PDB file of N, CA and C in Angstrom:
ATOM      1  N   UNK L   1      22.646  -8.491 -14.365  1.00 76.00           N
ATOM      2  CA  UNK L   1      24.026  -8.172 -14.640  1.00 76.00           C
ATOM      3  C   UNK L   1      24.190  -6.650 -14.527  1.00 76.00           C
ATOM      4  N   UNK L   2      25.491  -6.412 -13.895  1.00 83.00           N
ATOM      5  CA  UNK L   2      25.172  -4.781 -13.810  1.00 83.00           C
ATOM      6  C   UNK L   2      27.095  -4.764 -13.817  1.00 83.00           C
ATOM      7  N   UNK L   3      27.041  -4.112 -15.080  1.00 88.00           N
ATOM      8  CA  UNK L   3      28.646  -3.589 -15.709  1.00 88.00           C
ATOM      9  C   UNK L   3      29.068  -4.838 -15.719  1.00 88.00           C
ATOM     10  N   UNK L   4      28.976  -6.367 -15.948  1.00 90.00           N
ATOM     11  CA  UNK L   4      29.969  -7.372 -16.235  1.00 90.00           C
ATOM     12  C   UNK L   4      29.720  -8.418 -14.475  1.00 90.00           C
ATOM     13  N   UNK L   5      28.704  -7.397 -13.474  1.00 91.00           N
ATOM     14  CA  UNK L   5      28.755  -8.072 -11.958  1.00 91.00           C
ATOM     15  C   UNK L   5      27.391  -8.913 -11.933  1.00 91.00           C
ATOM     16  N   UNK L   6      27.048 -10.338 -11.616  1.00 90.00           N
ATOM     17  CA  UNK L   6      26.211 -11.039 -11.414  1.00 90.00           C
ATOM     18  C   UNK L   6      25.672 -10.034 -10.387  1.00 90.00           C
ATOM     19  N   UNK L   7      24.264  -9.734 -10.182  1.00 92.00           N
ATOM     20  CA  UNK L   7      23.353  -9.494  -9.881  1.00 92.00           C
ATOM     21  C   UNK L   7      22.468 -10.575  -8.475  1.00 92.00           C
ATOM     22  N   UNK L   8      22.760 -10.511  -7.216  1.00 93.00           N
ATOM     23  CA  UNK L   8      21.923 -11.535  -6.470  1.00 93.00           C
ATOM     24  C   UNK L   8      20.673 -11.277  -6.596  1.00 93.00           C
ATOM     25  N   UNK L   9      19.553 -11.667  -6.990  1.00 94.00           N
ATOM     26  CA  UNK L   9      18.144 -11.163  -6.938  1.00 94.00           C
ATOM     27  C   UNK L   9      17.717 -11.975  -6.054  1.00 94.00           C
ATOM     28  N   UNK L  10      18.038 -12.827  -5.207  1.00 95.00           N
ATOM     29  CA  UNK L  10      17.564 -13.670  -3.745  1.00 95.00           C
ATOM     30  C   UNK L  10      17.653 -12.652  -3.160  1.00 95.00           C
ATOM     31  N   UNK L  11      16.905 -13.438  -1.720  1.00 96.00           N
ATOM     32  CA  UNK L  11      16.473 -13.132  -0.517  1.00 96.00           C
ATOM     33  C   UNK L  11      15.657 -13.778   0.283  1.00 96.00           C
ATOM     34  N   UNK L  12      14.940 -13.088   1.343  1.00 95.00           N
ATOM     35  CA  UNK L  12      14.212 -13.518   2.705  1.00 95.00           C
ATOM     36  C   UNK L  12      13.572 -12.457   2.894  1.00 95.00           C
ATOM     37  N   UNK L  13      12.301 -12.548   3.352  1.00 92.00           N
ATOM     38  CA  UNK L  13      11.183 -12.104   3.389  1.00 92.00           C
ATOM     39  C   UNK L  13      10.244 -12.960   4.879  1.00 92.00           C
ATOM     40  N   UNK L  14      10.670 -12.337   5.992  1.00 92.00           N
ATOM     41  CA  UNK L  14       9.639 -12.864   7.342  1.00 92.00           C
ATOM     42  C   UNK L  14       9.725 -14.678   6.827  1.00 92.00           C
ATOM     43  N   UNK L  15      11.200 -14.825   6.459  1.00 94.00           N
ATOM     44  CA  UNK L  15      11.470 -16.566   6.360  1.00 94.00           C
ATOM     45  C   UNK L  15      11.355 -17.358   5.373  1.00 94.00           C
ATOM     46  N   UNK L  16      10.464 -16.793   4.864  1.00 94.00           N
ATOM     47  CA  UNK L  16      10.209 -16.798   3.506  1.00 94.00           C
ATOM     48  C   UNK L  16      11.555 -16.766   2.812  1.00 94.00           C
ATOM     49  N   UNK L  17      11.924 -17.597   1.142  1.00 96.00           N
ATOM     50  CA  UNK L  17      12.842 -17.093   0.670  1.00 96.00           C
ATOM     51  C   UNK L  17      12.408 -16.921  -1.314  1.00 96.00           C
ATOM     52  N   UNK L  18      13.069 -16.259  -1.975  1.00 96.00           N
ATOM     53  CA  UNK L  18      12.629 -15.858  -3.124  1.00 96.00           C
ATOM     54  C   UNK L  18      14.024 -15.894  -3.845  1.00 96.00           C
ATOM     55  N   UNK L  19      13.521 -15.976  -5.159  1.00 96.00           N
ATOM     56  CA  UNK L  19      14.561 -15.764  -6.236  1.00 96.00           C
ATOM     57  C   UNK L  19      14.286 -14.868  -6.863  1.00 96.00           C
ATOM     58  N   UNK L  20      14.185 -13.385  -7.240  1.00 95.00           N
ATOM     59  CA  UNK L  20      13.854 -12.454  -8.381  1.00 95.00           C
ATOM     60  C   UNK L  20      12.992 -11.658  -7.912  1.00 95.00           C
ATOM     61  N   UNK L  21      12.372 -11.005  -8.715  1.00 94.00           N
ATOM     62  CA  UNK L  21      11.066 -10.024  -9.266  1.00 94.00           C
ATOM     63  C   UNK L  21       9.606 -10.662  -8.611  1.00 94.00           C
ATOM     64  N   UNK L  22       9.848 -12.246  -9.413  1.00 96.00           N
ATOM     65  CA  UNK L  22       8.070 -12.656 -10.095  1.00 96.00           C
ATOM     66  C   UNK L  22       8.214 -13.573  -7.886  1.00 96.00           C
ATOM     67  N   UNK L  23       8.881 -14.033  -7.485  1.00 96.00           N
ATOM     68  CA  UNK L  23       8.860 -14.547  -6.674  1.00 96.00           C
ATOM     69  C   UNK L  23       8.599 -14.284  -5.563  1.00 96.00           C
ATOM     70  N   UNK L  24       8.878 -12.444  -5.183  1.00 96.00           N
ATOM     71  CA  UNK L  24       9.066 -11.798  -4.242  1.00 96.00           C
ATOM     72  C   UNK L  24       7.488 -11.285  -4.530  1.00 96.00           C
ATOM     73  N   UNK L  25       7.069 -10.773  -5.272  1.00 93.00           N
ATOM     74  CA  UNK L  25       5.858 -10.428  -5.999  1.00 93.00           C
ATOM     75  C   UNK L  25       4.942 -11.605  -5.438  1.00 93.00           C
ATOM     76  N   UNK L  26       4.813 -12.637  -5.946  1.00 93.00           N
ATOM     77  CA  UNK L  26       4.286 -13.654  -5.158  1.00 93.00           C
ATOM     78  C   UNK L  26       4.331 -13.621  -3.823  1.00 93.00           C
ATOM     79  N   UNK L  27       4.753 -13.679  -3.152  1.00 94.00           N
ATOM     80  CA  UNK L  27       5.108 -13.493  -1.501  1.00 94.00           C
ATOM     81  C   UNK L  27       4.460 -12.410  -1.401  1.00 94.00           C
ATOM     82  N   UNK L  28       4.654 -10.971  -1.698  1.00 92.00           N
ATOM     83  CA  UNK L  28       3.752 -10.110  -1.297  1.00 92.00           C
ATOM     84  C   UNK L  28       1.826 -10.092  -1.292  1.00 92.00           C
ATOM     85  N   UNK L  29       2.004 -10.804  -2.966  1.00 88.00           N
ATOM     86  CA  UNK L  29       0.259 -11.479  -3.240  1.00 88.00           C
ATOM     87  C   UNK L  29       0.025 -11.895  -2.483  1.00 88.00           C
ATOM     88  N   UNK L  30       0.588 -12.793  -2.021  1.00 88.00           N
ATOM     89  CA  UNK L  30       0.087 -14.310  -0.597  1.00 88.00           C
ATOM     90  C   UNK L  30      -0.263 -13.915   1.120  1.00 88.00           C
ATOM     91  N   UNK L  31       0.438 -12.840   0.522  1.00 92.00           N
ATOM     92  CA  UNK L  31       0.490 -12.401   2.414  1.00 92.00           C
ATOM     93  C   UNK L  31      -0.710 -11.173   2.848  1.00 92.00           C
ATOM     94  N   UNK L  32      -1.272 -11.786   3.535  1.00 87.00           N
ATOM     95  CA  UNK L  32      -2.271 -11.043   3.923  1.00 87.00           C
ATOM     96  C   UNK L  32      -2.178  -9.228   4.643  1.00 87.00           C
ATOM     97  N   UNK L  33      -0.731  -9.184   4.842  1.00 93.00           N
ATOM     98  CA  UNK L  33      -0.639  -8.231   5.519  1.00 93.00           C
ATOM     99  C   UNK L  33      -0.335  -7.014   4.538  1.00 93.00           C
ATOM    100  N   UNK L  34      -0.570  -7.465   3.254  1.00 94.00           N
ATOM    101  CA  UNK L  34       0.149  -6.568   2.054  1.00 94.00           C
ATOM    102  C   UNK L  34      -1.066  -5.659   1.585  1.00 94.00           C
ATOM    103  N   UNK L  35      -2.454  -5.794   1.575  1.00 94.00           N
ATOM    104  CA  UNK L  35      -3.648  -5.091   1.019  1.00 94.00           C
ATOM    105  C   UNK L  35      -3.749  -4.257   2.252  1.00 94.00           C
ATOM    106  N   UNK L  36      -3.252  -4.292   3.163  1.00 96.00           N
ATOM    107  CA  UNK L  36      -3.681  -3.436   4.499  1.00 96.00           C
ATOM    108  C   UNK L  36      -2.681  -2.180   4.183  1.00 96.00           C
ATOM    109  N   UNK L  37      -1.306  -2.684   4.343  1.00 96.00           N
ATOM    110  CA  UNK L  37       0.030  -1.968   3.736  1.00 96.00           C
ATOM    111  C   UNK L  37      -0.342  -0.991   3.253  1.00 96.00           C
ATOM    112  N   UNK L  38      -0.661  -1.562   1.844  1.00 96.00           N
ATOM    113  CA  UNK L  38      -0.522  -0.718   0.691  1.00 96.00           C
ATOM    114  C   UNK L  38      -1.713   0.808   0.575  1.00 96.00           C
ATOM    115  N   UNK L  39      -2.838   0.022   1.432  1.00 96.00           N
ATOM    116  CA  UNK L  39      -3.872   1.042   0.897  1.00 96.00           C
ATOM    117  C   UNK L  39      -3.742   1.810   2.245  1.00 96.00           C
ATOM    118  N   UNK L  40      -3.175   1.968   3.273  1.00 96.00           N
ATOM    119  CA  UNK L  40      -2.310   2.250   4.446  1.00 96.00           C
ATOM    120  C   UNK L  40      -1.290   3.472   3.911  1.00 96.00           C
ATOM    121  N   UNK L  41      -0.432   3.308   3.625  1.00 97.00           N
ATOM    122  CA  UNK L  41       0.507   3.684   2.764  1.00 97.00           C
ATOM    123  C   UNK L  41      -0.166   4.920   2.057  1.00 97.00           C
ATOM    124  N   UNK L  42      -0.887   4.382   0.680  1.00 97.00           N
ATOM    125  CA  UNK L  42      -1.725   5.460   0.204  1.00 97.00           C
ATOM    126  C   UNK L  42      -2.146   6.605   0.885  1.00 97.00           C
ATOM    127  N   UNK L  43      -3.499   6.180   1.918  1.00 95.00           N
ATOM    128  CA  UNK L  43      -3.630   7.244   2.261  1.00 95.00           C
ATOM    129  C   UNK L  43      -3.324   8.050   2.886  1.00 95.00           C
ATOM    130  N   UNK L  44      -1.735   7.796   3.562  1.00 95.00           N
ATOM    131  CA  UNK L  44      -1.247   8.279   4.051  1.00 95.00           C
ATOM    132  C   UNK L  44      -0.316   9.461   3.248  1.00 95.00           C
ATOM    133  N   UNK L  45      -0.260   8.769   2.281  1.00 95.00           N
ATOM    134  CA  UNK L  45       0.629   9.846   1.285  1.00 95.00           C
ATOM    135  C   UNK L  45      -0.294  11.136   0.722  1.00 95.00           C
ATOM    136  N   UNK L  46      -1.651  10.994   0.498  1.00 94.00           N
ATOM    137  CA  UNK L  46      -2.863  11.302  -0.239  1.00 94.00           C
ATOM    138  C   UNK L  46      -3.370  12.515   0.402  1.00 94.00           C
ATOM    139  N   UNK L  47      -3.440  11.868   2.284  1.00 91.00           N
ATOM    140  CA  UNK L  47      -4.076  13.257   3.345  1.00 91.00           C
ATOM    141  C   UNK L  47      -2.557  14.095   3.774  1.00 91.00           C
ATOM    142  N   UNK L  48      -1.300  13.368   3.153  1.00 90.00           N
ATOM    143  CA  UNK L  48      -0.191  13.890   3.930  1.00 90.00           C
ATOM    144  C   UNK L  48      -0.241  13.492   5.157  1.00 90.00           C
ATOM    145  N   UNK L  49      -0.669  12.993   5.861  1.00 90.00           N
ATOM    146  CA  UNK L  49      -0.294  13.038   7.381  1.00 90.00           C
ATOM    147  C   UNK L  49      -0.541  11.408   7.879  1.00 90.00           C
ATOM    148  N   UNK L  50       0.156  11.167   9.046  1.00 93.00           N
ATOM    149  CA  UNK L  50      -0.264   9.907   9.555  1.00 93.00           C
ATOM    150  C   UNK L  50      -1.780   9.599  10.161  1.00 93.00           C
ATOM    151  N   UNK L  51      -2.636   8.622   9.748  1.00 91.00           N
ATOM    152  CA  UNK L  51      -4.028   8.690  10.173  1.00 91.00           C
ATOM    153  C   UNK L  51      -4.232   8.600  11.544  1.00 91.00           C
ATOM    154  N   UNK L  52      -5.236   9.237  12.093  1.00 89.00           N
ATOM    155  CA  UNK L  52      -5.682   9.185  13.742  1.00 89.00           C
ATOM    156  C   UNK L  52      -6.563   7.905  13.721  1.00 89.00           C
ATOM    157  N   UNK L  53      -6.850   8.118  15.239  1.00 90.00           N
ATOM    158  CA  UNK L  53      -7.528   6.825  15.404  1.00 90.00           C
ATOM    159  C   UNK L  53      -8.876   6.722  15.119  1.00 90.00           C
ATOM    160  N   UNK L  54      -9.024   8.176  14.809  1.00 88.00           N
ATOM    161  CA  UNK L  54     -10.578   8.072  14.437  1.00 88.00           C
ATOM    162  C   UNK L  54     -10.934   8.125  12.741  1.00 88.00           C
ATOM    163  N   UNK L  55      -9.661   7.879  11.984  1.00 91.00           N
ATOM    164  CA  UNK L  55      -9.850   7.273  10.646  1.00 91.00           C
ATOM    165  C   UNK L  55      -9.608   6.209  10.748  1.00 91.00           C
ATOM    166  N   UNK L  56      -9.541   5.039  11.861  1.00 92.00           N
ATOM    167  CA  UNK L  56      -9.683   3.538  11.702  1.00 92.00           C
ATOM    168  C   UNK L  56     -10.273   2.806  10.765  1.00 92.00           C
ATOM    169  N   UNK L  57     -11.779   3.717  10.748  1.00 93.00           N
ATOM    170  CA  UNK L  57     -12.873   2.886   9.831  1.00 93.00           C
ATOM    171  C   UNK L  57     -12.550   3.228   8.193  1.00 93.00           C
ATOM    172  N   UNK L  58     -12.036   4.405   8.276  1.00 93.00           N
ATOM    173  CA  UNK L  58     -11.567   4.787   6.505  1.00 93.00           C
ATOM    174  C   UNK L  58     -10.635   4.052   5.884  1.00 93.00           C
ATOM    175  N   UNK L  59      -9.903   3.952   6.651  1.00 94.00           N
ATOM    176  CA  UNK L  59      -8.691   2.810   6.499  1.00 94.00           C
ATOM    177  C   UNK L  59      -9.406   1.260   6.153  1.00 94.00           C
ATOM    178  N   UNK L  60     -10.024   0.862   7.272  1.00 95.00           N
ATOM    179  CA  UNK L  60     -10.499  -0.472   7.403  1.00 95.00           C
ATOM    180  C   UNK L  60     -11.312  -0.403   5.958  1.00 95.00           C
ATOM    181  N   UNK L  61     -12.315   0.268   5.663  1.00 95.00           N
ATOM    182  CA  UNK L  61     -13.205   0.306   4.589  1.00 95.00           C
ATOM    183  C   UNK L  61     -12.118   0.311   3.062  1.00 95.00           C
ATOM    184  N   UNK L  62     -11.242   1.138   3.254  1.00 96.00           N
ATOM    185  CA  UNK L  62     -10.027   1.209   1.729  1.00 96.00           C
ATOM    186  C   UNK L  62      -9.493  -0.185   1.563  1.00 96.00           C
ATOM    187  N   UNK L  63      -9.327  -0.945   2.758  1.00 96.00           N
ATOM    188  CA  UNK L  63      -8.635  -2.150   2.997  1.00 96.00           C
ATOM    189  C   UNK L  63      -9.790  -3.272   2.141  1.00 96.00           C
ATOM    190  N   UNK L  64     -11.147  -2.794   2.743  1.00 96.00           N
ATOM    191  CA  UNK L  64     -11.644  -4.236   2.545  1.00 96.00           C
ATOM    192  C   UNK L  64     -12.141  -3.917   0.855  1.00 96.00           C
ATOM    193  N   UNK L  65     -12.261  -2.515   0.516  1.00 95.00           N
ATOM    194  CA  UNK L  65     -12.659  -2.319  -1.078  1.00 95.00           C
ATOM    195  C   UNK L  65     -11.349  -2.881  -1.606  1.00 95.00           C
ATOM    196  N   UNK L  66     -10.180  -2.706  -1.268  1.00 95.00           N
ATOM    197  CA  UNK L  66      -9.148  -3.035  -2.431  1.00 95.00           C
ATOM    198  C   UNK L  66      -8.951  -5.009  -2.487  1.00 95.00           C
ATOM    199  N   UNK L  67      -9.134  -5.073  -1.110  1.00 94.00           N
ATOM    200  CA  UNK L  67      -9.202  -6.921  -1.585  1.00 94.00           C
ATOM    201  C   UNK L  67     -10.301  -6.863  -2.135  1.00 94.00           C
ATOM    202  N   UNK L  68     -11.341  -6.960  -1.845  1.00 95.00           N
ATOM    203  CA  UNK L  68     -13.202  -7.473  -2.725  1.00 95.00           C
ATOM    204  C   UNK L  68     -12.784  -6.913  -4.419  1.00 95.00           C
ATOM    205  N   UNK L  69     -11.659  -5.530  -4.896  1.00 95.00           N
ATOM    206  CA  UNK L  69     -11.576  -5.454  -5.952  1.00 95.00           C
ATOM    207  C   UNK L  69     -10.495  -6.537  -6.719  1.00 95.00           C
ATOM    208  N   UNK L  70     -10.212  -7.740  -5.876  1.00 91.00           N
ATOM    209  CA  UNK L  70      -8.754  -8.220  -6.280  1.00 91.00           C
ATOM    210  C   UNK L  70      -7.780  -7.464  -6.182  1.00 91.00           C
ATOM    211  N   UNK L  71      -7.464  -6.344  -5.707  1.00 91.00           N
ATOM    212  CA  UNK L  71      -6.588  -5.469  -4.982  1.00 91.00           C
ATOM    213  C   UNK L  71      -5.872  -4.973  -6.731  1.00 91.00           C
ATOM    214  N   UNK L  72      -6.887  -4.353  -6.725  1.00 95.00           N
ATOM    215  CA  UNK L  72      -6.932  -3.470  -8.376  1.00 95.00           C
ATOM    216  C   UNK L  72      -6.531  -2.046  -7.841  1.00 95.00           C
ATOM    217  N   UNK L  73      -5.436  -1.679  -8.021  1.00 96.00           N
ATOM    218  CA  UNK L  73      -4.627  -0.764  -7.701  1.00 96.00           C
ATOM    219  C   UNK L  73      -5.735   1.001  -7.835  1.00 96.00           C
ATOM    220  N   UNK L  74      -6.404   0.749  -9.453  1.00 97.00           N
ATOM    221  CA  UNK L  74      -7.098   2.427  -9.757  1.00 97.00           C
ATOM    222  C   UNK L  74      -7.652   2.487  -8.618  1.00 97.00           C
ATOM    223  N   UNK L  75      -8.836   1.470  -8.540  1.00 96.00           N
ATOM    224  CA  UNK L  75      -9.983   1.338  -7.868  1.00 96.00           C
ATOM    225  C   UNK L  75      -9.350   1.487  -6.230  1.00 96.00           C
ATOM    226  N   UNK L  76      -8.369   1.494  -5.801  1.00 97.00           N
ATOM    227  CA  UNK L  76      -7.879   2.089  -4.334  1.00 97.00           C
ATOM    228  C   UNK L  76      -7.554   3.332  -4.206  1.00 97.00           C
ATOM    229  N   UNK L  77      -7.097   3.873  -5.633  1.00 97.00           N
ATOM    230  CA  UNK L  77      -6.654   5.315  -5.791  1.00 97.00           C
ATOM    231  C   UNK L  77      -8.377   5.858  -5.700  1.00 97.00           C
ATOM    232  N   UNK L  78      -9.040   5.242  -6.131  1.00 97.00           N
ATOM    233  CA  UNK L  78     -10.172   5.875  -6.943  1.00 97.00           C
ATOM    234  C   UNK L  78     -10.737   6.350  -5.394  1.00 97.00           C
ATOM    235  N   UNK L  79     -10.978   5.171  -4.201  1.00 96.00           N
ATOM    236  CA  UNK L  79     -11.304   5.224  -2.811  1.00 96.00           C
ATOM    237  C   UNK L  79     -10.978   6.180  -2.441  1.00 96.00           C
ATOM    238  N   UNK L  80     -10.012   6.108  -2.246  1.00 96.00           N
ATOM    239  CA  UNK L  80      -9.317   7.387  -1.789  1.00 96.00           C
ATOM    240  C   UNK L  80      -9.260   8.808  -2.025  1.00 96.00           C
ATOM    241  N   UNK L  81      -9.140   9.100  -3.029  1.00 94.00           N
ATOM    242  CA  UNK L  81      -9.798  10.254  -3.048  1.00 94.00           C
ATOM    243  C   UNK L  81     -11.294  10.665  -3.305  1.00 94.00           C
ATOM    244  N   UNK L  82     -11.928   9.464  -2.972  1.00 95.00           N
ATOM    245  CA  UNK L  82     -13.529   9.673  -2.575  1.00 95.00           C
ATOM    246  C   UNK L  82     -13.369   9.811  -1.307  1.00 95.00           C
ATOM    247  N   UNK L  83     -12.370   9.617  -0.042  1.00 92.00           N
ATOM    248  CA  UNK L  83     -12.959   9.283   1.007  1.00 92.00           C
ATOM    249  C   UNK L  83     -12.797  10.489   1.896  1.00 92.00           C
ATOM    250  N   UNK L  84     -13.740   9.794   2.884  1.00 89.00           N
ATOM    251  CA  UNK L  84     -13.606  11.728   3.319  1.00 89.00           C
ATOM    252  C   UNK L  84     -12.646  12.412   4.319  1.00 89.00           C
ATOM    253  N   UNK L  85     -11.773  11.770   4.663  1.00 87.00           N
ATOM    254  CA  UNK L  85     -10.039  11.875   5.029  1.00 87.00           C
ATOM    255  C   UNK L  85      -9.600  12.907   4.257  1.00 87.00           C
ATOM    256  N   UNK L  86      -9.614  12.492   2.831  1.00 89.00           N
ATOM    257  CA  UNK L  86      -8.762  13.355   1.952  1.00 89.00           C
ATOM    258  C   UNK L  86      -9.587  14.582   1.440  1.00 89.00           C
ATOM    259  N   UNK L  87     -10.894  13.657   1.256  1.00 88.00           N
ATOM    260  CA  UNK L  87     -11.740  15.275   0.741  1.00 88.00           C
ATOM    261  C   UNK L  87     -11.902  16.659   1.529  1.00 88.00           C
ATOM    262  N   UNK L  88     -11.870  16.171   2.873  1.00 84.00           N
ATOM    263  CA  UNK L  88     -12.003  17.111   3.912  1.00 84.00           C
ATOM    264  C   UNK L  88     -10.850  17.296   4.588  1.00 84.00           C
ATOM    265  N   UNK L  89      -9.587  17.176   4.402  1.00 69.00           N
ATOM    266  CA  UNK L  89      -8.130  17.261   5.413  1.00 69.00           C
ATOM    267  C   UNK L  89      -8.303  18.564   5.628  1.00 69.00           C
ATOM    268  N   UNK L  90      -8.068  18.666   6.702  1.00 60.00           N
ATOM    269  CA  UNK L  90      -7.412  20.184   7.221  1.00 60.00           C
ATOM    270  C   UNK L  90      -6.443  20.168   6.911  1.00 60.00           C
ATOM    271  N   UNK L  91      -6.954  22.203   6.458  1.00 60.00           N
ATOM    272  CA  UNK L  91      -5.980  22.666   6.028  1.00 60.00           C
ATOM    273  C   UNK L  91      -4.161  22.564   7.121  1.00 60.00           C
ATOM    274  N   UNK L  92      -3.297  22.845   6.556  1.00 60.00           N
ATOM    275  CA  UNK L  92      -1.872  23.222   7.691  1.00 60.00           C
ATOM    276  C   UNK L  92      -2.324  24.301   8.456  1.00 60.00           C
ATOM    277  N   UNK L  93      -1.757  24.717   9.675  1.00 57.00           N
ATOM    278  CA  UNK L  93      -2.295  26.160   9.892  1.00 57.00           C
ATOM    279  C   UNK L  93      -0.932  27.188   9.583  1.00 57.00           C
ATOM    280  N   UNK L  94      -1.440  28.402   9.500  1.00 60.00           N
ATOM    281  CA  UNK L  94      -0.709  29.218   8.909  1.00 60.00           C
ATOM    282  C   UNK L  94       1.015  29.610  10.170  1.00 60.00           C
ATOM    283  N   UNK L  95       2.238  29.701   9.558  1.00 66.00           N
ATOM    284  CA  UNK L  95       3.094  30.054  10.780  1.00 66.00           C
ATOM    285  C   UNK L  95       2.712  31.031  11.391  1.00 66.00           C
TER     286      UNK L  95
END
């Protein structure tokens, strides 16, 4: 409810359809393409920059630690800034 207005919390999701929070949440659990995403995402935010192709394997390795952890959110943060993407980013260069 928002000021007195029903609230739609449906939708569609790649055909998929959901009611709410806990449903859409589900759909993301289920889908395989969501542990890649997320720890994707991360380290992208982490080194700042979009990954090259020759961090494939850092990526691939963050991917397969965060499913084998049940996709335990610390323990991807934790990867990540172990990995050596982030530990070692070059610096920006100066203007």
């Amino acid at each position: 409810d928002d000021k007195g207005h029903p609230l739609d919390t449906s939708g569609n999701l790649d055909g998929e359809t959901f009611d709410g929070a806990v449903e859409l949440s589900q759909l993301l659990r289920d889908d395989p393409r969501t542990a890649a995403c997320v720890a994707r995402q991360l380290y992208r935010y982490a080194t700042a920059h979009v990954e090259s192709d020759g961090e494939a394997s850092q990526i691939d390795a963050l991917v397969q630690g965060f499913e084998t952890s049940g996709h335990d959110f610390r323990t991807l943060l934790t990867q990540v800034v172990q990995s050596d993407g982030f530990r070692f980013a070059a610096k920006e260069a100066a203007p």
